[in-house]
Short mmCIF file of C-alpha atoms in Angstrom, two decimals:
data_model
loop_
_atom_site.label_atom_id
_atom_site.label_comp_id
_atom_site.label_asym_id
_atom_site.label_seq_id
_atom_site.Cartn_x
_atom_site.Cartn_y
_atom_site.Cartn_z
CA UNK K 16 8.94 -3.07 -14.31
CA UNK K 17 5.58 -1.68 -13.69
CA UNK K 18 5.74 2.15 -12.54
CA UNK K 19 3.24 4.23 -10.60
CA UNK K 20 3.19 8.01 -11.62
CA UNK K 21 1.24 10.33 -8.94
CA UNK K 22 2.15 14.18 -10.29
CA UNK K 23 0.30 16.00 -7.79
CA UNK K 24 2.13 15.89 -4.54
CA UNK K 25 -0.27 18.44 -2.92
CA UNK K 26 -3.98 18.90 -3.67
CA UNK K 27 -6.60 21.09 -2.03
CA UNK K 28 -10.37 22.07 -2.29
CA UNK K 29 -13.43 22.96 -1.24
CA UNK K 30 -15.51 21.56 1.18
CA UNK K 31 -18.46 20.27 -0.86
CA UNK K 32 -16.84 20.87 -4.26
CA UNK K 33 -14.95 18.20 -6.37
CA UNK K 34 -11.63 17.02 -6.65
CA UNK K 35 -9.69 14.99 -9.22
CA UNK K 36 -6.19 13.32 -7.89
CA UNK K 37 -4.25 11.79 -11.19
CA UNK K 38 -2.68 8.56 -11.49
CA UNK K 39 -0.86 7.27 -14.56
CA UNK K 40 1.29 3.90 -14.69
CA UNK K 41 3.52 1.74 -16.95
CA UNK K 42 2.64 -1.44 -17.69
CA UNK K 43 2.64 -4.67 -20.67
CA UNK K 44 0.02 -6.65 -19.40
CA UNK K 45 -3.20 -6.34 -20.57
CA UNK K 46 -4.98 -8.02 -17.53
CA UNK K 47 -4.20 -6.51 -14.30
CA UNK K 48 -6.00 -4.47 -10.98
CA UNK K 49 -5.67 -0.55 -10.04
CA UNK K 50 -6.48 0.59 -6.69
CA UNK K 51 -6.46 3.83 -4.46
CA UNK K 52 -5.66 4.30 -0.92
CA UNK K 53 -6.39 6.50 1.67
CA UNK K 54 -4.04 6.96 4.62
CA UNK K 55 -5.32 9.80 7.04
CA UNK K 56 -3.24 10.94 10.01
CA UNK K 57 -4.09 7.69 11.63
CA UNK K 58 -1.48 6.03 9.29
CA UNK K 59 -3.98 3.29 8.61
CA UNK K 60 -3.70 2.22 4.91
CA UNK K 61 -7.94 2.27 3.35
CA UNK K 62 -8.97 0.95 0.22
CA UNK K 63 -11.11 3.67 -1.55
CA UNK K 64 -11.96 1.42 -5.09
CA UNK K 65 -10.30 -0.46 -7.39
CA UNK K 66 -10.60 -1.18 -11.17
CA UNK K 67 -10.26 -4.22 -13.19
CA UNK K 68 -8.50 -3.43 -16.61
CA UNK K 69 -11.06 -5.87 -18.56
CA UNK K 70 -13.81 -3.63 -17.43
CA UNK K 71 -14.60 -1.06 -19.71
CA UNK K 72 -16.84 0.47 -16.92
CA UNK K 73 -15.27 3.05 -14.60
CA UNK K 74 -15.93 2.26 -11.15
CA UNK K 75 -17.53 3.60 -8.48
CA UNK K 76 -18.12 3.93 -4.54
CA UNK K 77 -20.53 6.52 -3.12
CA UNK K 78 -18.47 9.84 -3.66
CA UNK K 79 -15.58 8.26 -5.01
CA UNK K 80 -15.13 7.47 -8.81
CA UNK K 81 -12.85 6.86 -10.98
CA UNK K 82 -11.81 7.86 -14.74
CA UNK K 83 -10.27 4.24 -16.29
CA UNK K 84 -8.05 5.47 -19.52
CA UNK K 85 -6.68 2.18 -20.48
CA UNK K 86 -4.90 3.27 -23.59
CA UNK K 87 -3.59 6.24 -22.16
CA UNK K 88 -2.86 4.16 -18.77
CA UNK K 89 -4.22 6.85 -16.84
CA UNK K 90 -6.10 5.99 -13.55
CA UNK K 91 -7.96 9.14 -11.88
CA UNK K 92 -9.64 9.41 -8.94
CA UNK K 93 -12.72 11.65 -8.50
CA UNK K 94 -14.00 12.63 -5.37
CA UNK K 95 -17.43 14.97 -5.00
CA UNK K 96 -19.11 16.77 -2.19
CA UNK K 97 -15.70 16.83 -0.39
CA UNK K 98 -16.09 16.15 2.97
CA UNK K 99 -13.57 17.57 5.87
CA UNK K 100 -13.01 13.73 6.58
CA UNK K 101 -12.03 12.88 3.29
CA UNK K 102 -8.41 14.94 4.40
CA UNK K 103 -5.73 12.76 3.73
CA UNK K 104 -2.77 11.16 1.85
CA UNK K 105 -4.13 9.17 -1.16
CA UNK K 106 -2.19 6.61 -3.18
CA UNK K 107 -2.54 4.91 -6.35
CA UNK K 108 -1.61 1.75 -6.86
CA UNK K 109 -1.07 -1.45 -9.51
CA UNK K 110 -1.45 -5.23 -8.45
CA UNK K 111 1.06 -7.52 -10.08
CA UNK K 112 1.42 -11.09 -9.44
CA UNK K 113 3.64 -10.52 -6.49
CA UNK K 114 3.20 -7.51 -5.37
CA UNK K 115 1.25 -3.99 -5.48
CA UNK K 116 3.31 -1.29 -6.66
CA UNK K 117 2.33 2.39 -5.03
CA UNK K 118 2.97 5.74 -6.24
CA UNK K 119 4.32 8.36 -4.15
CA UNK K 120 1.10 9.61 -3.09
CA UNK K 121 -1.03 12.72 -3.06
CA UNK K 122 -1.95 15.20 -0.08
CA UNK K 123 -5.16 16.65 -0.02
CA UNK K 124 -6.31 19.13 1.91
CA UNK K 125 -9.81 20.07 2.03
CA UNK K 126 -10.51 23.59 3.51
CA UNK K 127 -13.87 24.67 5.55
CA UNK B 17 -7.91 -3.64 10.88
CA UNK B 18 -8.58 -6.10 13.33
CA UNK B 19 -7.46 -8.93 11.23
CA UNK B 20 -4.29 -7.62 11.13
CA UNK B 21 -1.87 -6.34 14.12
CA UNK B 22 1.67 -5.10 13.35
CA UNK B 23 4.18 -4.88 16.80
CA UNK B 24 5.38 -2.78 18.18
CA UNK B 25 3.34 0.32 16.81
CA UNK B 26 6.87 2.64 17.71
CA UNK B 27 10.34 1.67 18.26
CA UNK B 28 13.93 3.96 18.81
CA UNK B 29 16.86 1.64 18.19
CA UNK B 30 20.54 2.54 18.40
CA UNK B 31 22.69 2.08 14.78
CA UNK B 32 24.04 -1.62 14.26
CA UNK B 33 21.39 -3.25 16.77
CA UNK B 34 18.99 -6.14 15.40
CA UNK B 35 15.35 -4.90 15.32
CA UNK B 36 12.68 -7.73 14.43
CA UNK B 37 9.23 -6.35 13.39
CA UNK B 38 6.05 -8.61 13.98
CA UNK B 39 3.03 -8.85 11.84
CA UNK B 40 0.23 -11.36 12.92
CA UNK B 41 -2.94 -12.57 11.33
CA UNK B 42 -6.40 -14.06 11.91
CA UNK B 43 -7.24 -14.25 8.63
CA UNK B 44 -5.74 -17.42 7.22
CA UNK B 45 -4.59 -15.65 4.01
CA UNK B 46 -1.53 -17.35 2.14
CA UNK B 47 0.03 -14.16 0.99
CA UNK B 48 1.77 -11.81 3.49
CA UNK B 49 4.25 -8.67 2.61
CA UNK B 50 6.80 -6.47 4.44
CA UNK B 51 6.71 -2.51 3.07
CA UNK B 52 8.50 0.86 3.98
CA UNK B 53 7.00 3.80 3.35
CA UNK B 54 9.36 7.32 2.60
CA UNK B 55 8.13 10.22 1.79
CA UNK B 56 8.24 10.61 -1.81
CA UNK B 57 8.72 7.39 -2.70
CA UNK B 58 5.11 5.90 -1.25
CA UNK B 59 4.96 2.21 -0.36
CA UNK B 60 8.23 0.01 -1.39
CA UNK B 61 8.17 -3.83 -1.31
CA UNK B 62 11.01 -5.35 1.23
CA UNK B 63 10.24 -9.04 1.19
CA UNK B 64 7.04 -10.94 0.66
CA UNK B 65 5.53 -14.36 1.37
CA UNK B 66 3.41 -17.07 -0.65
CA UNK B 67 2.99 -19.68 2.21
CA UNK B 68 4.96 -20.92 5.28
CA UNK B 69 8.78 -21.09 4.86
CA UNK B 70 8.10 -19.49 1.45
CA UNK B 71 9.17 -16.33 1.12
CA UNK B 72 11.21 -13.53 -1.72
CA UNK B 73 12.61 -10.52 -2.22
CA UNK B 74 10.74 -7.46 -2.92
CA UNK B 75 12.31 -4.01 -4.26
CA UNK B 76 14.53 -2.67 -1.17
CA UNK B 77 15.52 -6.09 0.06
CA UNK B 78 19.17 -5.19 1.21
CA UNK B 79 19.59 -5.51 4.84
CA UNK B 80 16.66 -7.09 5.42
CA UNK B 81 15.29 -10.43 6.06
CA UNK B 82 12.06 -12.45 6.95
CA UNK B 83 10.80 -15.38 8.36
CA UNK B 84 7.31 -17.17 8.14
CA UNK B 85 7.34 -20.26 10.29
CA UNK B 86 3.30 -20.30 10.61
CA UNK B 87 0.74 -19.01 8.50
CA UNK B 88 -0.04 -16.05 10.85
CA UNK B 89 3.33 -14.80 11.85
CA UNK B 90 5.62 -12.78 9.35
CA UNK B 91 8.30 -11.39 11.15
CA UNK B 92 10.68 -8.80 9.36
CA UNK B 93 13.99 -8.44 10.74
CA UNK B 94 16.64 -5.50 10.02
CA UNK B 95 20.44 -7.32 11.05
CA UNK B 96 21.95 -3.96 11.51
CA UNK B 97 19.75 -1.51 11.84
CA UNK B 98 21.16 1.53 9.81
CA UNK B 99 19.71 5.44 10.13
CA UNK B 100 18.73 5.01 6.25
CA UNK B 101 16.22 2.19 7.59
CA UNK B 102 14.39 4.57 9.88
CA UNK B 103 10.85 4.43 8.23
CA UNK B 104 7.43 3.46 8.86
CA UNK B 105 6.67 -0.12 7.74
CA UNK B 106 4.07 -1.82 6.88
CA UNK B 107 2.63 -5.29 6.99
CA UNK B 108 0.06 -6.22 4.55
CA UNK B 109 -1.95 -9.37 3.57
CA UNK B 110 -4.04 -10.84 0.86
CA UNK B 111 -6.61 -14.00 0.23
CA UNK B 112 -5.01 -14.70 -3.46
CA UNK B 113 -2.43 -13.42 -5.94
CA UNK B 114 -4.80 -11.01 -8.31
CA UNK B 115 -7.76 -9.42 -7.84
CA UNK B 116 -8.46 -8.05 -4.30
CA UNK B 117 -6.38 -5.40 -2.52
CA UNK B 118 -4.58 -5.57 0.43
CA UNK B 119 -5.50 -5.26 3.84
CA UNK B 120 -2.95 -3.47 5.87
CA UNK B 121 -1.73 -3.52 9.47
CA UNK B 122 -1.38 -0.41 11.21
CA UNK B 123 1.85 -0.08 10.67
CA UNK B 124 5.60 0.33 12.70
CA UNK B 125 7.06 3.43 13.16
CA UNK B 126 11.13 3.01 13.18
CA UNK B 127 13.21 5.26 14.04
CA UNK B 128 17.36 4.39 14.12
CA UNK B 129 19.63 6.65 15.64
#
């Protein structure tokens, strides 16, 4: 069974510095999706990015990047200029056929 | 996200009552699925649904089950509720089987005492 592996529980840093949360997983397949999540105090569940394993290229969204080790199955999610919004608990997770499989999340805190 | 809506957004139930959880969509999406989330264990799969009257078990199935009569309802029901099942849960939906992520309701605070 495909695992999720989040070893930070906690994070903090800087407002306007950078920030690397680290996500490695267990999988066969060669063809499959990674994704990260932010849930802020709100509870509401947002997609940050996601990754397609055939793509060599590491994606990106604005602030938010990502660090696609596909040999090493390591997932990492980068995060620059941190912003007092960007607060929250963030998950990493793996699509399979029939379901998405989450780690146990990361909380960062990011400190004025 | 409005194509979503989970109900109710809190509930307090007594040990050994039936709770049923609601999850309703706009979006016409086949795929629906029922998760808990514990601290440190993230997001676990409960039950999950490929179409109307199709539905399977996810990870933490036990003492759980779900119907799907319509393609917008997906309605999660504990028999017994148990304090082990006090969690938040959440509904989530999606368009196809790979690619995209989900899109999540807001989610059900339950708490069994």
């Amino acid at each position: 069974a495909q695992t999720v592996t989040q070893s930070q529980p906690e994070m903090s840093v800087q407002e306007a510095e950078t920030v690397t949360l680290s996500c490695t997983y267990d999988t066969s397949e060669s063809d499959y999706y990674l994704f990260w999540y932010k849930q802020p105090p709100s509870r509401q569940m947002i997609l940050v990015i996601r990754q397609e394993a055939y793509k060599q290229q590491n994606a990106t969204e604005n602030r938010f990047s990502v660090n696609f080790q596909k040999a090493a199955k390591s997932f990492s999610l980068k995060i620059s200029d941190s912003q007092l919004g960007d607060a929250a608990m963030y998950f990493c997770a793996y699509r399979t056929v029939n379901d998405m499989r989450f780690g146990a999340g990361t909380r960062l805190t990011v400190k004025p | 996200d409005a194509g979503i809506t989970q109900s109710p957004r809190h509930k307090v139930t007594e040990t050994g009552t039936p709770v049923t959880l609601r999850c309703h969509q706009t979006e016409n999406h086949r795929y629906m699925y029922w998760y808990r989330q514990d601290p440190g264990h993230g997001l676990r799969l409960i039950h999950y649904s490929y179409g109307v009257k199709d539905t399977d078990k996810g990870e933490v199935s036990d003492g759980y089950s779900v119907s799907r009569s319509k393609t917008e309802d997906f309605l999660l029901t504990l028999e017994s509720a148990t304090s082990s099942q006090t969690s938040v849960y959440f509904c989530a939906i999606s368009e196809s089987v790979t690619g995209q992520g989900y899109t999540f309701g807001s989610g059900t605070r339950l708490t069994v005492v």
